[in-house]
mmCIF file with all atom_site columns, C-alpha atoms in Angstrom:
data_model
loop_
_atom_site.group_PDB
_atom_site.id
_atom_site.type_symbol
_atom_site.label_atom_id
_atom_site.label_alt_id
_atom_site.label_comp_id
_atom_site.label_asym_id
_atom_site.label_entity_id
_atom_site.label_seq_id
_atom_site.pdbx_PDB_ins_code
_atom_site.Cartn_x
_atom_site.Cartn_y
_atom_site.Cartn_z
_atom_site.occupancy
_atom_site.B_iso_or_equiv
_atom_site.pdbx_formal_charge
_atom_site.auth_seq_id
_atom_site.auth_comp_id
_atom_site.auth_asym_id
_atom_site.auth_atom_id
_atom_site.pdbx_PDB_model_num
ATOM 1   C CA . MET A 1 1   ? 100.386 102.311 -16.066 1.00 0.00 ? 1   MET A CA 1
ATOM 2   C CA . ASN A 1 2   ? 96.658  101.752 -17.155 1.00 0.00 ? 2   ASN A CA 1
ATOM 3   C CA . ARG A 1 3   ? 97.469  98.517  -18.712 1.00 0.00 ? 3   ARG A CA 1
ATOM 4   C CA . LYS A 1 4   ? 98.656  97.323  -15.155 1.00 0.00 ? 4   LYS A CA 1
ATOM 5   C CA . TYR A 1 5   ? 95.704  98.598  -13.540 1.00 0.00 ? 5   TYR A CA 1
ATOM 6   C CA . ALA A 1 6   ? 93.538  97.306  -16.166 1.00 0.00 ? 6   ALA A CA 1
ATOM 7   C CA . TYR A 1 7   ? 95.095  93.871  -15.832 1.00 0.00 ? 7   TYR A CA 1
ATOM 8   C CA . CYS A 1 8   ? 94.812  93.818  -11.941 1.00 0.00 ? 8   CYS A CA 1
ATOM 9   C CA . ALA A 1 9   ? 90.948  95.215  -12.237 1.00 0.00 ? 9   ALA A CA 1
ATOM 10  C CA . SER A 1 10  ? 90.381  92.327  -14.334 1.00 0.00 ? 10  SER A CA 1
ATOM 11  C CA . LEU A 1 11  ? 92.228  89.525  -12.096 1.00 0.00 ? 11  LEU A CA 1
ATOM 12  C CA . VAL A 1 12  ? 90.248  91.026  -9.448  1.00 0.00 ? 12  VAL A CA 1
ATOM 13  C CA . VAL A 1 13  ? 86.971  90.867  -11.220 1.00 0.00 ? 13  VAL A CA 1
ATOM 14  C CA . ALA A 1 14  ? 87.668  87.570  -12.252 1.00 0.00 ? 14  ALA A CA 1
ATOM 15  C CA . LEU A 1 15  ? 88.648  86.002  -8.531  1.00 0.00 ? 15  LEU A CA 1
ATOM 16  C CA . MET A 1 16  ? 85.837  87.787  -7.335  1.00 0.00 ? 16  MET A CA 1
ATOM 17  C CA . GLY A 1 17  ? 83.564  86.124  -9.733  1.00 0.00 ? 17  GLY A CA 1
ATOM 18  C CA . SER A 1 18  ? 85.029  82.684  -9.212  1.00 0.00 ? 18  SER A CA 1
ATOM 19  C CA . SER A 1 19  ? 84.237  82.873  -5.282  1.00 0.00 ? 19  SER A CA 1
ATOM 20  C CA . VAL A 1 20  ? 80.769  84.117  -6.093  1.00 0.00 ? 20  VAL A CA 1
ATOM 21  C CA . LEU A 1 21  ? 80.605  81.102  -8.407  1.00 0.00 ? 21  LEU A CA 1
ATOM 22  C CA . ALA A 1 22  ? 81.900  78.884  -5.546  1.00 0.00 ? 22  ALA A CA 1
ATOM 23  C CA . GLN A 1 23  ? 79.574  79.948  -2.627  1.00 0.00 ? 23  GLN A CA 1
ATOM 24  C CA . ILE A 1 24  ? 76.219  79.383  -4.846  1.00 0.00 ? 24  ILE A CA 1
ATOM 25  C CA . PRO A 1 25  ? 75.137  75.737  -3.960  1.00 0.00 ? 25  PRO A CA 1
ATOM 26  C CA . PRO A 1 26  ? 74.185  73.806  -7.592  1.00 0.00 ? 26  PRO A CA 1
ATOM 27  C CA . ARG A 1 27  ? 70.668  74.058  -8.265  1.00 0.00 ? 27  ARG A CA 1
ATOM 28  C CA . LYS A 1 28  ? 69.096  70.324  -7.315  1.00 0.00 ? 28  LYS A CA 1
ATOM 29  C CA . HIS A 1 29  ? 66.405  69.050  -9.848  1.00 0.00 ? 29  HIS A CA 1
ATOM 30  C CA . VAL A 1 30  ? 62.987  68.262  -7.868  1.00 0.00 ? 30  VAL A CA 1
ATOM 31  C CA . GLY A 1 31  ? 60.758  66.377  -9.841  1.00 0.00 ? 31  GLY A CA 1
ATOM 32  C CA . LYS A 1 32  ? 58.079  64.406  -9.008  1.00 0.00 ? 32  LYS A CA 1
ATOM 33  C CA . PRO A 1 33  ? 58.728  60.651  -8.601  1.00 0.00 ? 33  PRO A CA 1
ATOM 34  C CA . VAL A 1 34  ? 57.816  58.519  -11.255 1.00 0.00 ? 34  VAL A CA 1
ATOM 35  C CA . VAL A 1 35  ? 56.210  55.153  -10.711 1.00 0.00 ? 35  VAL A CA 1
ATOM 36  C CA . VAL A 1 36  ? 56.257  52.327  -13.211 1.00 0.00 ? 36  VAL A CA 1
ATOM 37  C CA . ARG A 1 37  ? 53.901  49.674  -12.593 1.00 0.00 ? 37  ARG A CA 1
ATOM 38  C CA . PRO A 1 38  ? 54.492  46.540  -14.337 1.00 0.00 ? 38  PRO A CA 1
ATOM 39  C CA . ARG A 1 39  ? 51.696  45.376  -17.010 1.00 0.00 ? 39  ARG A CA 1
ATOM 40  C CA . VAL A 1 40  ? 49.096  42.987  -15.576 1.00 0.00 ? 40  VAL A CA 1
ATOM 41  C CA . ARG A 1 41  ? 48.763  40.174  -17.909 1.00 0.00 ? 41  ARG A CA 1
ATOM 42  C CA . GLU A 1 42  ? 45.923  38.074  -17.677 1.00 0.00 ? 42  GLU A CA 1
ATOM 43  C CA . GLU A 1 43  ? 46.956  34.740  -17.721 1.00 0.00 ? 43  GLU A CA 1
ATOM 44  C CA . PRO A 1 44  ? 43.956  32.437  -18.792 1.00 0.00 ? 44  PRO A CA 1
ATOM 45  C CA . LYS A 1 45  ? 42.913  29.876  -15.718 1.00 0.00 ? 45  LYS A CA 1
ATOM 46  C CA . PRO A 1 46  ? 43.559  26.102  -16.806 1.00 0.00 ? 46  PRO A CA 1
ATOM 47  C CA . SER A 1 47  ? 40.279  24.582  -16.763 1.00 0.00 ? 47  SER A CA 1
ATOM 48  C CA . VAL A 1 48  ? 40.886  21.581  -14.067 1.00 0.00 ? 48  VAL A CA 1
ATOM 49  C CA . GLU A 1 49  ? 38.345  19.067  -13.582 1.00 0.00 ? 49  GLU A CA 1
ATOM 50  C CA . PRO A 1 50  ? 37.719  17.200  -10.864 1.00 0.00 ? 50  PRO A CA 1
ATOM 51  C CA . TRP A 1 51  ? 38.778  13.530  -11.288 1.00 0.00 ? 51  TRP A CA 1
ATOM 52  C CA . GLU A 1 52  ? 37.474  10.725  -8.931  1.00 0.00 ? 52  GLU A CA 1
ATOM 53  C CA . CYS A 1 53  ? 39.639  8.607   -6.870  1.00 0.00 ? 53  CYS A CA 1
ATOM 54  C CA . HIS A 1 54  ? 38.886  5.578   -5.171  1.00 0.00 ? 54  HIS A CA 1
ATOM 55  C CA . ILE A 1 55  ? 41.398  3.823   -2.700  1.00 0.00 ? 55  ILE A CA 1
ATOM 56  C CA . GLY A 1 56  ? 40.780  0.260   -2.231  1.00 0.00 ? 56  GLY A CA 1
ATOM 57  C CA . GLU A 1 57  ? 41.829  -1.607  0.861   1.00 0.00 ? 57  GLU A CA 1
ATOM 58  C CA . ILE A 1 58  ? 44.767  -3.752  0.784   1.00 0.00 ? 58  ILE A CA 1
ATOM 59  C CA . GLU A 1 59  ? 44.688  -6.871  3.048   1.00 0.00 ? 59  GLU A CA 1
ATOM 60  C CA . PHE A 1 60  ? 47.903  -8.272  4.237   1.00 0.00 ? 60  PHE A CA 1
ATOM 61  C CA . ALA A 1 61  ? 48.358  -11.423 5.909   1.00 0.00 ? 61  ALA A CA 1
ATOM 62  C CA . ARG A 1 62  ? 48.881  -10.985 9.741   1.00 0.00 ? 62  ARG A CA 1
ATOM 63  C CA . GLU A 1 63  ? 52.622  -12.140 9.329   1.00 0.00 ? 63  GLU A CA 1
ATOM 64  C CA . GLN A 1 64  ? 53.619  -9.773  7.039   1.00 0.00 ? 64  GLN A CA 1
ATOM 65  C CA . MET A 1 65  ? 52.612  -6.971  9.084   1.00 0.00 ? 65  MET A CA 1
ATOM 66  C CA . ARG A 1 66  ? 55.107  -5.105  11.024  1.00 0.00 ? 66  ARG A CA 1
ATOM 67  C CA . LEU A 1 67  ? 55.206  -1.839  13.300  1.00 0.00 ? 67  LEU A CA 1
ATOM 68  C CA . PHE A 1 68  ? 57.626  0.942   12.688  1.00 0.00 ? 68  PHE A CA 1
ATOM 69  C CA . GLU A 1 69  ? 59.172  3.173   15.301  1.00 0.00 ? 69  GLU A CA 1
ATOM 70  C CA . LEU A 1 70  ? 60.897  6.315   14.723  1.00 0.00 ? 70  LEU A CA 1
ATOM 71  C CA . GLY A 1 71  ? 64.694  5.643   13.714  1.00 0.00 ? 71  GLY A CA 1
ATOM 72  C CA . ASP A 1 72  ? 63.568  2.245   12.303  1.00 0.00 ? 72  ASP A CA 1
ATOM 73  C CA . THR A 1 73  ? 66.492  1.284   9.611   1.00 0.00 ? 73  THR A CA 1
ATOM 74  C CA . LEU A 1 74  ? 63.913  -0.932  8.029   1.00 0.00 ? 74  LEU A CA 1
ATOM 75  C CA . GLY A 1 75  ? 66.349  -3.924  8.024   1.00 0.00 ? 75  GLY A CA 1
ATOM 76  C CA . GLN A 1 76  ? 69.438  -2.316  6.523   1.00 0.00 ? 76  GLN A CA 1
ATOM 77  C CA . PRO A 1 77  ? 72.549  -3.313  8.706   1.00 0.00 ? 77  PRO A CA 1
ATOM 78  C CA . LEU A 1 78  ? 74.279  -0.683  10.182  1.00 0.00 ? 78  LEU A CA 1
ATOM 79  C CA . GLU A 1 79  ? 77.955  0.792   9.189   1.00 0.00 ? 79  GLU A CA 1
ATOM 80  C CA . ALA A 1 80  ? 80.206  -1.014  11.027  1.00 0.00 ? 80  ALA A CA 1
ATOM 81  C CA . ASN A 1 81  ? 82.860  1.772   11.817  1.00 0.00 ? 81  ASN A CA 1
ATOM 82  C CA . ARG A 1 82  ? 80.450  4.789   12.165  1.00 0.00 ? 82  ARG A CA 1
ATOM 83  C CA . VAL A 1 83  ? 80.858  6.826   15.197  1.00 0.00 ? 83  VAL A CA 1
ATOM 84  C CA . TRP A 1 84  ? 77.847  8.105   16.586  1.00 0.00 ? 84  TRP A CA 1
ATOM 85  C CA . THR A 1 85  ? 76.906  11.313  18.545  1.00 0.00 ? 85  THR A CA 1
ATOM 86  C CA . TYR A 1 86  ? 73.417  10.090  19.327  1.00 0.00 ? 86  TYR A CA 1
ATOM 87  C CA . VAL A 1 87  ? 71.669  7.055   19.332  1.00 0.00 ? 87  VAL A CA 1
ATOM 88  C CA . GLU A 1 88  ? 68.103  5.672   20.400  1.00 0.00 ? 88  GLU A CA 1
ATOM 89  C CA . GLN A 1 89  ? 69.708  4.370   23.857  1.00 0.00 ? 89  GLN A CA 1
ATOM 90  C CA . MET A 1 90  ? 72.805  6.091   24.880  1.00 0.00 ? 90  MET A CA 1
ATOM 91  C CA . PRO A 1 91  ? 75.427  4.562   27.137  1.00 0.00 ? 91  PRO A CA 1
ATOM 92  C CA . THR A 1 92  ? 74.803  4.732   30.564  1.00 0.00 ? 92  THR A CA 1
ATOM 93  C CA . LEU A 1 93  ? 77.590  4.509   33.385  1.00 0.00 ? 93  LEU A CA 1
ATOM 94  C CA . ASN A 1 94  ? 76.785  3.666   36.960  1.00 0.00 ? 94  ASN A CA 1
ATOM 95  C CA . GLY A 1 95  ? 72.995  3.543   36.394  1.00 0.00 ? 95  GLY A CA 1
ATOM 96  C CA . GLN A 1 96  ? 73.203  7.428   35.080  1.00 0.00 ? 96  GLN A CA 1
ATOM 97  C CA . ASN A 1 97  ? 73.208  8.297   31.851  1.00 0.00 ? 97  ASN A CA 1
ATOM 98  C CA . ALA A 1 98  ? 76.752  8.815   30.268  1.00 0.00 ? 98  ALA A CA 1
ATOM 99  C CA . LEU A 1 99  ? 77.482  12.591  30.432  1.00 0.00 ? 99  LEU A CA 1
ATOM 100 C CA . THR A 1 100 ? 76.425  12.997  34.189  1.00 0.00 ? 100 THR A CA 1
ATOM 101 C CA . GLY A 1 101 ? 78.246  9.657   35.089  1.00 0.00 ? 101 GLY A CA 1
ATOM 102 C CA . SER A 1 102 ? 81.122  10.382  33.258  1.00 0.00 ? 102 SER A CA 1
ATOM 103 C CA . MET A 1 103 ? 81.623  13.789  34.846  1.00 0.00 ? 103 MET A CA 1
ATOM 104 C CA . ALA A 1 104 ? 81.152  12.504  38.292  1.00 0.00 ? 104 ALA A CA 1
ATOM 105 C CA . ALA A 1 105 ? 83.897  9.689   37.632  1.00 0.00 ? 105 ALA A CA 1
ATOM 106 C CA . ILE A 1 106 ? 86.156  12.097  35.996  1.00 0.00 ? 106 ILE A CA 1
ATOM 107 C CA . HIS A 1 107 ? 86.014  14.088  38.639  1.00 0.00 ? 107 HIS A CA 1
ATOM 108 C CA . GLN A 1 108 ? 86.488  11.193  41.106  1.00 0.00 ? 108 GLN A CA 1
ATOM 109 C CA . TYR A 1 109 ? 89.968  10.155  39.347  1.00 0.00 ? 109 TYR A CA 1
ATOM 110 C CA . LEU A 1 110 ? 91.012  13.549  38.340  1.00 0.00 ? 110 LEU A CA 1
ATOM 111 C CA . VAL A 1 111 ? 94.669  14.623  39.949  1.00 0.00 ? 111 VAL A CA 1
ATOM 112 C CA . VAL A 1 112 ? 94.960  18.278  39.211  1.00 0.00 ? 112 VAL A CA 1
ATOM 113 C CA . PRO A 1 113 ? 98.491  19.749  39.630  1.00 0.00 ? 113 PRO A CA 1
ATOM 114 C CA . PRO A 1 114 ? 98.949  21.826  42.851  1.00 0.00 ? 114 PRO A CA 1
ATOM 115 C CA . ALA A 1 115 ? 99.337  25.527  40.581  1.00 0.00 ? 115 ALA A CA 1
ATOM 116 C CA . ALA A 1 116 ? 96.644  24.608  37.977  1.00 0.00 ? 116 ALA A CA 1
ATOM 117 C CA . PRO A 1 117 ? 94.854  27.530  36.991  1.00 0.00 ? 117 PRO A CA 1
ATOM 118 C CA . ASP A 1 118 ? 91.082  27.481  37.319  1.00 0.00 ? 118 ASP A CA 1
ATOM 119 C CA . GLY A 1 119 ? 89.080  26.854  34.095  1.00 0.00 ? 119 GLY A CA 1
ATOM 120 C CA . ARG A 1 120 ? 87.146  24.405  32.203  1.00 0.00 ? 120 ARG A CA 1
ATOM 121 C CA . VAL A 1 121 ? 88.572  21.381  29.952  1.00 0.00 ? 121 VAL A CA 1
ATOM 122 C CA . PHE A 1 122 ? 86.715  19.690  27.296  1.00 0.00 ? 122 PHE A CA 1
ATOM 123 C CA . VAL A 1 123 ? 87.746  16.263  26.930  1.00 0.00 ? 123 VAL A CA 1
ATOM 124 C CA . ARG A 1 124 ? 86.479  14.034  23.986  1.00 0.00 ? 124 ARG A CA 1
ATOM 125 C CA . PHE A 1 125 ? 86.371  9.994   23.978  1.00 0.00 ? 125 PHE A CA 1
ATOM 126 C CA . GLU A 1 126 ? 84.221  7.327   22.509  1.00 0.00 ? 126 GLU A CA 1
ATOM 127 C CA . VAL A 1 127 ? 82.499  4.201   24.145  1.00 0.00 ? 127 VAL A CA 1
ATOM 128 C CA . ASP A 1 128 ? 83.046  1.401   21.683  1.00 0.00 ? 128 ASP A CA 1
ATOM 129 C CA . LYS A 1 129 ? 80.595  -1.415  21.322  1.00 0.00 ? 129 LYS A CA 1
ATOM 130 C CA . GLU A 1 130 ? 81.581  -3.392  24.409  1.00 0.00 ? 130 GLU A CA 1
ATOM 131 C CA . GLY A 1 131 ? 81.388  0.055   26.615  1.00 0.00 ? 131 GLY A CA 1
ATOM 132 C CA . ARG A 1 132 ? 85.231  0.552   26.947  1.00 0.00 ? 132 ARG A CA 1
ATOM 133 C CA . VAL A 1 133 ? 86.432  4.201   26.777  1.00 0.00 ? 133 VAL A CA 1
ATOM 134 C CA . ARG A 1 134 ? 88.900  4.660   23.745  1.00 0.00 ? 134 ARG A CA 1
ATOM 135 C CA . HIS A 1 135 ? 90.461  7.780   21.679  1.00 0.00 ? 135 HIS A CA 1
ATOM 136 C CA . ALA A 1 136 ? 90.532  10.162  25.020  1.00 0.00 ? 136 ALA A CA 1
ATOM 137 C CA . GLN A 1 137 ? 91.669  13.435  23.594  1.00 0.00 ? 137 GLN A CA 1
ATOM 138 C CA . ILE A 1 138 ? 91.314  17.188  24.446  1.00 0.00 ? 138 ILE A CA 1
ATOM 139 C CA . ALA A 1 139 ? 88.848  19.326  22.746  1.00 0.00 ? 139 ALA A CA 1
ATOM 140 C CA . ARG A 1 140 ? 89.667  22.682  24.319  1.00 0.00 ? 140 ARG A CA 1
ATOM 141 C CA . GLY A 1 141 ? 92.391  22.412  26.798  1.00 0.00 ? 141 GLY A CA 1
ATOM 142 C CA . LEU A 1 142 ? 93.477  25.081  29.760  1.00 0.00 ? 142 LEU A CA 1
ATOM 143 C CA . ARG A 1 143 ? 97.081  24.182  30.053  1.00 0.00 ? 143 ARG A CA 1
ATOM 144 C CA . ALA A 1 144 ? 99.350  21.026  29.123  1.00 0.00 ? 144 ALA A CA 1
ATOM 145 C CA . ASP A 1 145 ? 99.399  19.491  32.566  1.00 0.00 ? 145 ASP A CA 1
ATOM 146 C CA . VAL A 1 146 ? 96.216  20.014  33.424  1.00 0.00 ? 146 VAL A CA 1
ATOM 147 C CA . ASP A 1 147 ? 95.045  18.751  30.159  1.00 0.00 ? 147 ASP A CA 1
ATOM 148 C CA . SER A 1 148 ? 97.438  15.392  30.453  1.00 0.00 ? 148 SER A CA 1
ATOM 149 C CA . ALA A 1 149 ? 95.692  14.771  33.957  1.00 0.00 ? 149 ALA A CA 1
ATOM 150 C CA . VAL A 1 150 ? 92.095  15.088  32.660  1.00 0.00 ? 150 VAL A CA 1
ATOM 151 C CA . VAL A 1 151 ? 92.979  12.588  29.786  1.00 0.00 ? 151 VAL A CA 1
ATOM 152 C CA . ALA A 1 152 ? 94.512  10.178  32.486  1.00 0.00 ? 152 ALA A CA 1
ATOM 153 C CA . ALA A 1 153 ? 91.533  10.325  34.408  1.00 0.00 ? 153 ALA A CA 1
ATOM 154 C CA . THR A 1 154 ? 89.209  9.794   31.272  1.00 0.00 ? 154 THR A CA 1
ATOM 155 C CA . ARG A 1 155 ? 91.343  6.646   30.433  1.00 0.00 ? 155 ARG A CA 1
ATOM 156 C CA . GLN A 1 156 ? 90.620  5.316   33.897  1.00 0.00 ? 156 GLN A CA 1
ATOM 157 C CA . LEU A 1 157 ? 86.612  5.374   33.682  1.00 0.00 ? 157 LEU A CA 1
ATOM 158 C CA . PRO A 1 158 ? 84.679  2.049   34.236  1.00 0.00 ? 158 PRO A CA 1
ATOM 159 C CA . ARG A 1 159 ? 83.023  0.281   31.446  1.00 0.00 ? 159 ARG A CA 1
ATOM 160 C CA . PHE A 1 160 ? 79.678  1.816   30.133  1.00 0.00 ? 160 PHE A CA 1
ATOM 161 C CA . VAL A 1 161 ? 76.958  -0.279  29.132  1.00 0.00 ? 161 VAL A CA 1
ATOM 162 C CA . PRO A 1 162 ? 77.203  0.665   25.250  1.00 0.00 ? 162 PRO A CA 1
ATOM 163 C CA . GLY A 1 163 ? 75.194  2.578   23.320  1.00 0.00 ? 163 GLY A CA 1
ATOM 164 C CA . GLN A 1 164 ? 72.415  0.795   21.208  1.00 0.00 ? 164 GLN A CA 1
ATOM 165 C CA . GLN A 1 165 ? 70.846  1.688   17.484  1.00 0.00 ? 165 GLN A CA 1
ATOM 166 C CA . ALA A 1 166 ? 68.265  -0.436  15.698  1.00 0.00 ? 166 ALA A CA 1
ATOM 167 C CA . GLY A 1 167 ? 69.047  -3.086  18.516  1.00 0.00 ? 167 GLY A CA 1
ATOM 168 C CA . GLN A 1 168 ? 72.466  -3.432  17.938  1.00 0.00 ? 168 GLN A CA 1
ATOM 169 C CA . ALA A 1 169 ? 75.500  -1.888  19.999  1.00 0.00 ? 169 ALA A CA 1
ATOM 170 C CA . VAL A 1 170 ? 77.227  0.971   18.612  1.00 0.00 ? 170 VAL A CA 1
ATOM 171 C CA . VAL A 1 171 ? 80.200  3.561   19.010  1.00 0.00 ? 171 VAL A CA 1
ATOM 172 C CA . VAL A 1 172 ? 79.452  6.669   20.627  1.00 0.00 ? 172 VAL A CA 1
ATOM 173 C CA . SER A 1 173 ? 81.243  9.505   21.036  1.00 0.00 ? 173 SER A CA 1
ATOM 174 C CA . PHE A 1 174 ? 80.835  12.267  23.735  1.00 0.00 ? 174 PHE A CA 1
ATOM 175 C CA . THR A 1 175 ? 82.505  15.444  24.928  1.00 0.00 ? 175 THR A CA 1
ATOM 176 C CA . VAL A 1 176 ? 82.570  16.382  28.205  1.00 0.00 ? 176 VAL A CA 1
ATOM 177 C CA . PRO A 1 177 ? 83.173  19.464  30.176  1.00 0.00 ? 177 PRO A CA 1
ATOM 178 C CA . VAL A 1 178 ? 85.656  19.284  33.351  1.00 0.00 ? 178 VAL A CA 1
ATOM 179 C CA . THR A 1 179 ? 85.702  21.982  35.808  1.00 0.00 ? 179 THR A CA 1
ATOM 180 C CA . ILE A 1 180 ? 89.049  22.843  37.343  1.00 0.00 ? 180 ILE A CA 1
ATOM 181 C CA . PRO A 1 181 ? 89.676  23.565  40.868  1.00 0.00 ? 181 PRO A CA 1
ATOM 182 C CA . VAL A 1 182 ? 87.973  20.370  42.028  1.00 0.00 ? 182 VAL A CA 1
ATOM 183 C CA . LYS A 1 183 ? 89.986  19.139  45.427  1.00 0.00 ? 183 LYS A CA 1
ATOM 184 C CA . ARG A 1 184 ? 93.469  19.626  44.954  1.00 0.00 ? 184 ARG A CA 1
ATOM 185 C CA . GLN A 1 185 ? 95.316  16.821  46.484  1.00 0.00 ? 185 GLN A CA 1
ATOM 186 C CA . PRO A 1 186 ? 98.536  17.822  48.354  1.00 0.00 ? 186 PRO A CA 1
#
């Protein structure tokens, strides 16, 4: 019987010891922070001697002189099939800039379906070299019937005065927001 008590007593002591050990937090090593400074190597400074520079005047004949402006292409031909988003002279519609003029004209031609939800449709189109609207498509739509009405109104736009880059008519792309509702027709 002593043996059983001795065994039980040793288990109790072992359990108590392990619970005591579990309650003691581990010691943290507290030390001073170590600062590592890189070695500074002194580079020899190169000796630079100033040298004299004389800029002479260059004379041009009056015929050779030309003024350059911002966006000047220096006589290079423009790409024939390039579609521009911004040019030196943007297209105009009815004397207004193309964005406000096209927004007003689209609202004028737009016939909104009777149950159309309120919102905004973004229509993308190009004004070609002759000022015609082409490739009208929806960039961000609202609903299929409203989108098709906006595209139909965009295709009815009158001719623009085409945009110009370096004195040449070019194709310019626009994305125009169209706000719904507009006046609904019964």
